[in-house]
Each structure stands twice: as structure tokens, then as C-alpha cells.
mmCIF file of C-alpha atoms and ligand atoms in Angstrom:
data_model
loop_
_atom_site.group_PDB
_atom_site.id
_atom_site.type_symbol
_atom_site.label_atom_id
_atom_site.label_comp_id
_atom_site.label_asym_id
_atom_site.label_seq_id
_atom_site.Cartn_x
_atom_site.Cartn_y
_atom_site.Cartn_z
ATOM 1 C CA MET A 576 -139.940 57.697 13.023
ATOM 2 C CA ARG A 577 -136.676 56.046 14.844
ATOM 3 C CA THR A 578 -134.536 54.165 12.849
ATOM 4 C CA ARG A 579 -131.649 51.616 14.322
ATOM 5 C CA ASP A 580 -128.491 52.359 16.033
ATOM 6 C CA TYR A 581 -128.372 49.327 17.546
ATOM 7 C CA PRO A 582 -126.253 45.722 17.248
ATOM 8 C CA GLY A 583 -129.753 43.756 18.092
ATOM 9 C CA ARG A 584 -132.071 42.751 15.902
ATOM 10 C CA PHE A 585 -136.142 44.181 15.821
ATOM 11 C CA ILE A 586 -138.425 41.468 14.813
ATOM 12 C CA VAL A 587 -142.314 41.601 14.921
ATOM 13 C CA ILE A 588 -144.563 39.027 13.947
ATOM 14 C CA GLU A 589 -148.338 40.958 12.942
ATOM 15 C CA GLY A 590 -151.960 40.061 11.799
ATOM 16 C CA ALA A 591 -156.195 40.117 11.939
ATOM 17 C CA ASP A 592 -157.218 38.049 15.630
ATOM 18 C CA GLY A 593 -156.498 34.437 14.944
ATOM 19 C CA ALA A 594 -153.867 34.746 12.439
ATOM 20 C CA GLY A 595 -151.620 32.544 15.310
ATOM 21 C CA THR A 596 -149.156 35.278 15.657
ATOM 22 C CA THR A 597 -148.600 34.089 19.514
ATOM 23 C CA THR A 598 -148.294 30.974 18.362
ATOM 24 C CA GLN A 599 -145.790 32.206 15.320
ATOM 25 C CA SER A 600 -144.908 34.760 17.870
ATOM 26 C CA LYS A 601 -143.420 32.664 20.688
ATOM 27 C CA GLN A 602 -142.162 29.725 17.997
ATOM 28 C CA LEU A 603 -140.049 32.272 16.672
ATOM 29 C CA ALA A 604 -138.332 33.445 19.627
ATOM 30 C CA ASP A 605 -137.453 30.141 21.102
ATOM 31 C CA GLU A 606 -136.351 28.200 17.100
ATOM 32 C CA LEU A 607 -134.213 32.339 17.567
ATOM 33 C CA ASP A 608 -132.917 32.420 20.979
ATOM 34 C CA ALA A 609 -134.602 35.758 20.890
ATOM 35 C CA HIS A 610 -136.878 38.463 23.861
ATOM 36 C CA TRP A 611 -140.311 37.176 23.242
ATOM 37 C CA THR A 612 -142.691 40.395 24.251
ATOM 38 C CA TYR A 613 -146.198 41.537 23.462
ATOM 39 C CA GLU A 614 -148.704 43.979 22.625
ATOM 40 C CA PRO A 615 -150.906 45.738 24.209
ATOM 41 C CA SER A 616 -147.753 44.746 26.575
ATOM 42 C CA GLY A 617 -147.874 42.196 30.062
ATOM 43 C CA ASN A 618 -147.018 46.719 32.014
ATOM 44 C CA LYS A 619 -149.333 49.083 33.452
ATOM 45 C CA ILE A 620 -150.382 50.470 30.532
ATOM 46 C CA GLY A 621 -150.511 47.805 28.686
ATOM 47 C CA LYS A 622 -153.194 45.820 31.747
ATOM 48 C CA PHE A 623 -155.249 49.302 31.783
ATOM 49 C CA VAL A 624 -155.119 48.872 28.087
ATOM 50 C CA ASP A 625 -156.519 45.512 27.790
ATOM 51 C CA THR A 626 -159.466 46.987 30.157
ATOM 52 C CA MET A 627 -160.413 50.391 27.409
ATOM 53 C CA ILE A 628 -160.845 47.693 24.440
ATOM 54 C CA SER A 629 -163.244 45.174 26.829
ATOM 55 C CA GLY A 630 -165.639 47.470 26.427
ATOM 56 C CA ASP A 631 -167.097 50.704 24.609
ATOM 57 C CA ASP A 632 -166.566 53.403 27.568
ATOM 58 C CA PHE A 633 -164.035 54.651 25.795
ATOM 59 C CA SER A 634 -163.059 56.704 21.971
ATOM 60 C CA PRO A 635 -161.248 55.415 19.419
ATOM 61 C CA GLU A 636 -158.823 58.658 19.892
ATOM 62 C CA ALA A 637 -158.537 57.199 23.870
ATOM 63 C CA ILE A 638 -157.920 53.911 22.821
ATOM 64 C CA ALA A 639 -154.499 54.776 19.744
ATOM 65 C CA LEU A 640 -153.382 57.180 23.251
ATOM 66 C CA GLY A 641 -154.052 54.533 25.285
ATOM 67 C CA PHE A 642 -151.578 52.050 22.707
ATOM 68 C CA ALA A 643 -149.164 54.749 20.810
ATOM 69 C CA ALA A 644 -148.506 54.979 25.047
ATOM 70 C CA ASP A 645 -147.798 51.523 26.176
ATOM 71 C CA ARG A 646 -145.686 51.712 22.563
ATOM 72 C CA MET A 647 -143.374 54.425 24.030
ATOM 73 C CA ALA A 648 -142.837 52.675 27.953
ATOM 74 C CA HIS A 649 -142.737 48.684 25.972
ATOM 75 C CA LEU A 650 -140.365 50.270 23.576
ATOM 76 C CA GLU A 651 -138.677 51.824 26.332
ATOM 77 C CA GLU A 652 -138.807 49.471 29.263
ATOM 78 C CA GLU A 653 -138.414 46.321 27.640
ATOM 79 C CA ILE A 654 -137.296 45.838 24.221
ATOM 80 C CA LEU A 655 -134.573 49.457 23.597
ATOM 81 C CA PRO A 656 -132.539 47.699 26.352
ATOM 82 C CA ARG A 657 -132.022 44.180 24.801
ATOM 83 C CA LEU A 658 -131.708 45.849 21.640
ATOM 84 C CA GLU A 659 -128.568 47.617 22.760
ATOM 85 C CA LYS A 660 -127.270 45.200 24.888
ATOM 86 C CA GLY A 661 -126.836 42.774 21.494
ATOM 87 C CA ARG A 662 -130.158 40.776 22.126
ATOM 88 C CA THR A 663 -132.796 40.126 19.327
ATOM 89 C CA VAL A 664 -136.610 41.139 20.328
ATOM 90 C CA VAL A 665 -139.188 39.256 18.646
ATOM 91 C CA CYS A 666 -142.774 41.408 19.619
ATOM 92 C CA ASP A 667 -146.369 39.811 19.416
ATOM 93 C CA ARG A 668 -148.128 43.318 17.265
ATOM 94 C CA TYR A 669 -146.923 46.973 16.750
ATOM 95 C CA TYR A 670 -148.238 50.136 16.000
ATOM 96 C CA HIS A 671 -148.900 48.008 12.568
ATOM 97 C CA SER A 672 -152.166 47.033 14.690
ATOM 98 C CA SER A 673 -152.946 50.784 15.490
ATOM 99 C CA PHE A 674 -152.199 51.795 11.666
ATOM 100 C CA VAL A 675 -155.068 48.515 10.955
ATOM 101 C CA TYR A 676 -157.530 48.528 14.049
ATOM 102 C CA GLN A 677 -157.165 51.810 15.410
ATOM 103 C CA PRO A 678 -159.077 53.986 12.031
ATOM 104 C CA ILE A 679 -161.040 50.851 11.256
ATOM 105 C CA LEU A 680 -162.499 51.679 14.748
ATOM 106 C CA GLY A 681 -163.103 55.398 13.989
ATOM 107 C CA ALA A 682 -159.357 57.133 14.743
ATOM 108 C CA ASP A 683 -157.557 59.689 12.231
ATOM 109 C CA ARG A 684 -155.842 57.165 10.329
ATOM 110 C CA THR A 685 -152.600 60.146 9.858
ATOM 111 C CA TRP A 686 -153.331 61.343 13.267
ATOM 112 C CA VAL A 687 -151.723 57.715 14.475
ATOM 113 C CA GLU A 688 -149.617 57.449 12.611
ATOM 114 C CA GLU A 689 -148.195 60.876 13.922
ATOM 115 C CA LEU A 690 -149.318 59.395 16.992
ATOM 116 C CA ASN A 691 -146.885 56.583 16.459
ATOM 117 C CA LYS A 692 -143.266 58.545 15.117
ATOM 118 C CA HIS A 693 -140.992 58.633 17.161
ATOM 119 C CA ALA A 694 -141.842 55.087 17.774
ATOM 120 C CA LEU A 695 -138.879 52.743 16.377
ATOM 121 C CA VAL A 696 -138.686 51.195 13.452
ATOM 122 C CA PRO A 697 -138.959 47.414 13.466
ATOM 123 C CA ASP A 698 -135.950 45.819 11.164
ATOM 124 C CA GLN A 699 -138.683 42.816 9.526
ATOM 125 C CA THR A 700 -141.974 42.174 10.101
ATOM 126 C CA VAL A 701 -143.715 39.453 9.219
ATOM 127 C CA ILE A 702 -147.364 40.227 8.798
ATOM 128 C CA LEU A 703 -149.814 36.617 8.745
ATOM 129 C CA ASP A 704 -152.285 36.624 6.199
ATOM 130 C CA ILE A 705 -155.096 35.028 6.927
ATOM 131 C CA ALA A 706 -159.169 34.298 5.594
ATOM 132 C CA ALA A 707 -161.149 36.515 8.232
ATOM 133 C CA GLU A 708 -163.823 33.874 8.505
ATOM 134 C CA GLU A 709 -161.108 31.326 9.575
ATOM 135 C CA GLY A 710 -158.983 33.616 11.812
ATOM 136 C CA MET A 711 -162.281 33.978 13.719
ATOM 137 C CA GLU A 712 -163.172 30.652 13.732
ATOM 138 C CA ARG A 713 -160.203 29.339 15.485
ATOM 139 C CA VAL A 714 -161.127 32.412 17.899
ATOM 140 C CA SER A 715 -163.797 31.020 18.486
ATOM 141 C CA GLU A 716 -162.186 27.042 19.504
ATOM 142 C CA ARG A 717 -160.011 29.190 21.121
ATOM 143 C CA GLY A 718 -162.675 31.104 23.414
ATOM 144 C CA HIS A 719 -163.301 34.546 23.047
ATOM 145 C CA ASP A 720 -160.127 37.279 24.488
ATOM 146 C CA GLY A 721 -164.132 39.308 24.528
ATOM 147 C CA ASN A 722 -162.524 41.848 23.097
ATOM 148 C CA ILE A 723 -164.177 44.732 20.529
ATOM 149 C CA PHE A 724 -162.042 43.571 17.621
ATOM 150 C CA GLU A 725 -163.611 40.559 17.555
ATOM 151 C CA ASP A 726 -166.630 40.040 15.247
ATOM 152 C CA LEU A 727 -165.923 39.060 12.009
ATOM 153 C CA SER A 728 -167.290 42.503 9.629
ATOM 154 C CA PHE A 729 -164.863 43.602 11.573
ATOM 155 C CA GLN A 730 -162.257 40.875 11.004
ATOM 156 C CA GLN A 731 -162.484 41.478 7.106
ATOM 157 C CA LYS A 732 -161.517 44.888 7.422
ATOM 158 C CA VAL A 733 -158.083 43.825 9.229
ATOM 159 C CA VAL A 734 -157.141 41.503 6.884
ATOM 160 C CA ILE A 735 -157.810 43.808 3.537
ATOM 161 C CA GLN A 736 -155.970 47.176 5.455
ATOM 162 C CA TYR A 737 -152.655 44.893 6.375
ATOM 163 C CA GLN A 738 -153.139 44.143 2.946
ATOM 164 C CA GLU A 739 -152.258 47.324 1.425
ATOM 165 C CA LEU A 740 -150.099 47.808 4.662
ATOM 166 C CA VAL A 741 -147.971 46.474 2.934
ATOM 167 C CA GLU A 742 -148.081 47.641 0.023
ATOM 168 C CA ASP A 743 -148.199 51.446 2.241
ATOM 169 C CA LEU A 744 -145.511 51.185 4.446
ATOM 170 C CA GLU A 745 -141.318 51.632 3.308
ATOM 171 C CA GLU A 746 -140.268 49.427 5.545
ATOM 172 C CA ASP A 747 -139.320 45.560 5.687
ATOM 173 C CA ILE A 748 -142.381 43.515 5.842
ATOM 174 C CA THR A 749 -143.498 40.987 3.978
ATOM 175 C CA LEU A 750 -147.009 38.150 4.385
ATOM 176 C CA VAL A 751 -146.688 34.787 5.302
ATOM 177 C CA ASP A 752 -150.081 33.034 4.434
ATOM 178 C CA ALA A 753 -151.608 31.903 7.994
ATOM 179 C CA SER A 754 -153.986 29.381 6.323
ATOM 180 C CA GLN A 755 -151.157 26.625 5.866
ATOM 181 C CA PRO A 756 -150.461 24.115 8.845
ATOM 182 C CA ILE A 757 -148.475 26.395 11.255
ATOM 183 C CA ASP A 758 -145.365 24.200 11.100
ATOM 184 C CA ALA A 759 -145.756 25.463 7.348
ATOM 185 C CA VAL A 760 -146.175 28.803 8.050
ATOM 186 C CA PHE A 761 -143.411 28.548 10.760
ATOM 187 C CA ALA A 762 -141.715 27.395 8.011
ATOM 188 C CA ASP A 763 -142.291 30.848 5.708
ATOM 189 C CA ILE A 764 -141.631 32.931 8.403
ATOM 190 C CA ILE A 765 -138.131 31.506 9.092
ATOM 191 C CA GLU A 766 -137.728 32.124 5.515
ATOM 192 C CA ARG A 767 -138.567 35.583 5.156
ATOM 193 C CA ILE A 768 -136.399 36.124 7.946
ATOM 194 C CA GLU A 769 -133.424 34.937 7.181
ATOM 195 C CA LYS A 770 -133.368 36.454 3.481
HETATM 196 P P1 LIG B 2192 -154.128 40.849 21.665
HETATM 197 O O1 LIG B 2192 -155.071 39.984 23.087
HETATM 198 O O2 LIG B 2192 -152.757 40.105 20.990
HETATM 199 O O3 LIG B 2192 -155.067 39.334 21.235
HETATM 200 P P2 LIG B 2192 -154.895 38.349 20.270
HETATM 201 O O4 LIG B 2192 -154.138 36.902 21.572
HETATM 202 O O5 LIG B 2192 -155.876 38.098 19.073
HETATM 203 O O6 LIG B 2192 -153.673 38.900 19.006
HETATM 204 O O7 LIG B 2192 -154.982 42.003 21.524
HETATM 205 C C1 LIG B 2192 -155.352 42.545 21.640
HETATM 206 C C2 LIG B 2192 -156.292 43.155 19.866
HETATM 207 O O8 LIG B 2192 -155.973 44.943 20.624
HETATM 208 C C3 LIG B 2192 -156.145 42.560 18.839
HETATM 209 O O9 LIG B 2192 -157.392 42.353 18.573
HETATM 210 C C4 LIG B 2192 -155.342 43.552 18.242
HETATM 211 C C5 LIG B 2192 -155.772 44.575 19.490
HETATM 212 N N1 LIG B 2192 -154.422 45.888 19.108
HETATM 213 C C6 LIG B 2192 -155.355 47.314 18.302
HETATM 214 O O10 LIG B 2192 -156.166 47.727 18.387
HETATM 215 N N2 LIG B 2192 -153.658 48.553 18.340
HETATM 216 C C7 LIG B 2192 -153.059 48.025 18.772
HETATM 217 O O11 LIG B 2192 -152.036 49.168 18.572
HETATM 218 C C8 LIG B 2192 -152.625 46.499 19.181
HETATM 219 C C9 LIG B 2192 -151.067 46.072 20.008
HETATM 220 C C10 LIG B 2192 -153.332 45.353 19.436
#
């Protein structure tokens, strides 16, 4: 994978559905005066990926390719130009989501990693760790997105896979207990980021 050759800082917030990645990543971007972005992105490919994961028309492999294509375009169009100008970029989900969700759906993990090997390695990644039951409860309260991943037994696997990812990946990646109140989770994120 590509590593850093830019003056900015690239931070990723990850976690199972309902873990609070959007709330926390937006708050972090505000705090750091950073550019906030997300995946699947708001560009053309990302919007198509949103439709791919709303039903069962596409195979796990096609979905993995969609996310990987979206990611490369997102990096080239939105993330890298800002990092090159010295900005901090905070991204709500990134390749860690692909490494976790796509193999659970049925895609080969090694192949998914291969597809993402040209994606920039983030400077820091925080994974919001929460019990799947609690995450799904939060999803029910805020309203379902209607994607194929919003299922308790799927999310139970997601939570375990994120915990294992922290051990597997040789990059700056850490777990934060996301079952705490929003402010306490945020304080933990700031502590990790500033380390
Ligand atoms: P998103 O709309 O961000 O959902 P949420 O608001 O719950 O974070 O992401 C849509 C779903 O896509 C989410 O369940 C995670 C999944 N996903 C993948 O399966 N692979 C990926 O590479 C990414 C970025 C997301």
C-alpha cells in the first residue's frame, strides 16, 4: 500500500453499524479544523455503491470492487489533494470496512486486501468498539439505512472482525469503547489521536 509522502494528516474512524462513526468523525473534524469526508463517498461511484448495497442484485465480489473503485476515486479527487496542501482529513469509514464487511458477505479476504493495496495507509485509525446488540438498537432509534448489513448476526461478526483487525494490521490502529456516552468516547478518541 502507498504510505505517506504529504504534509497533511489522514485520520480514519471505523466501527460496526450504530457505533457512532459519523457523529464522532464529524466532531473530530470540527475539533481539528479538518476536512470531513466519508465512504461510500458522495461521488458518482459512491452513490452507485449505495444502491448496490440496498438489495441482493450484486455478488460480494462486485460489491467489493465497487467499494474499492469508489475509494481510489475518493482518494484521488478529494483526499490526496487536501493532504498534499497540508490539511488534516478525517474519513468516516475506509478500507477497514472492506476488510471486515466484504469477507463476512462472502468475498475472499486476501483478494479484498489486494484490491485495496494502492490505497493510502491512514496515519491513524480509531475503531469504535460496541456490542452488536447495542449498535443495532441505536440503528433502530435513528432509523435504518436499509442496507444489507443491518442484521444482528452479521453485525456480531463485524464487531469480532474489527477487534481482530487491530491485532492483524501493521499500522497505527486502536480500539475505543464506544458504549460510553458521546462525550466520553470523544475524549478517548482525542487522547488516542494526540498520543
Ligand atoms: P454508511 O452509509 O456509512 O453506514 P453507517 O451510517 O451505518 O456508517 O455505510 C454503509 C454501509 O456500508 C455500512 O454498513 C458499512 C458498509 N461498508 C462496507 O461494507 N464496505 C466498505 O468498504 C465501506 C466503506 C462501507
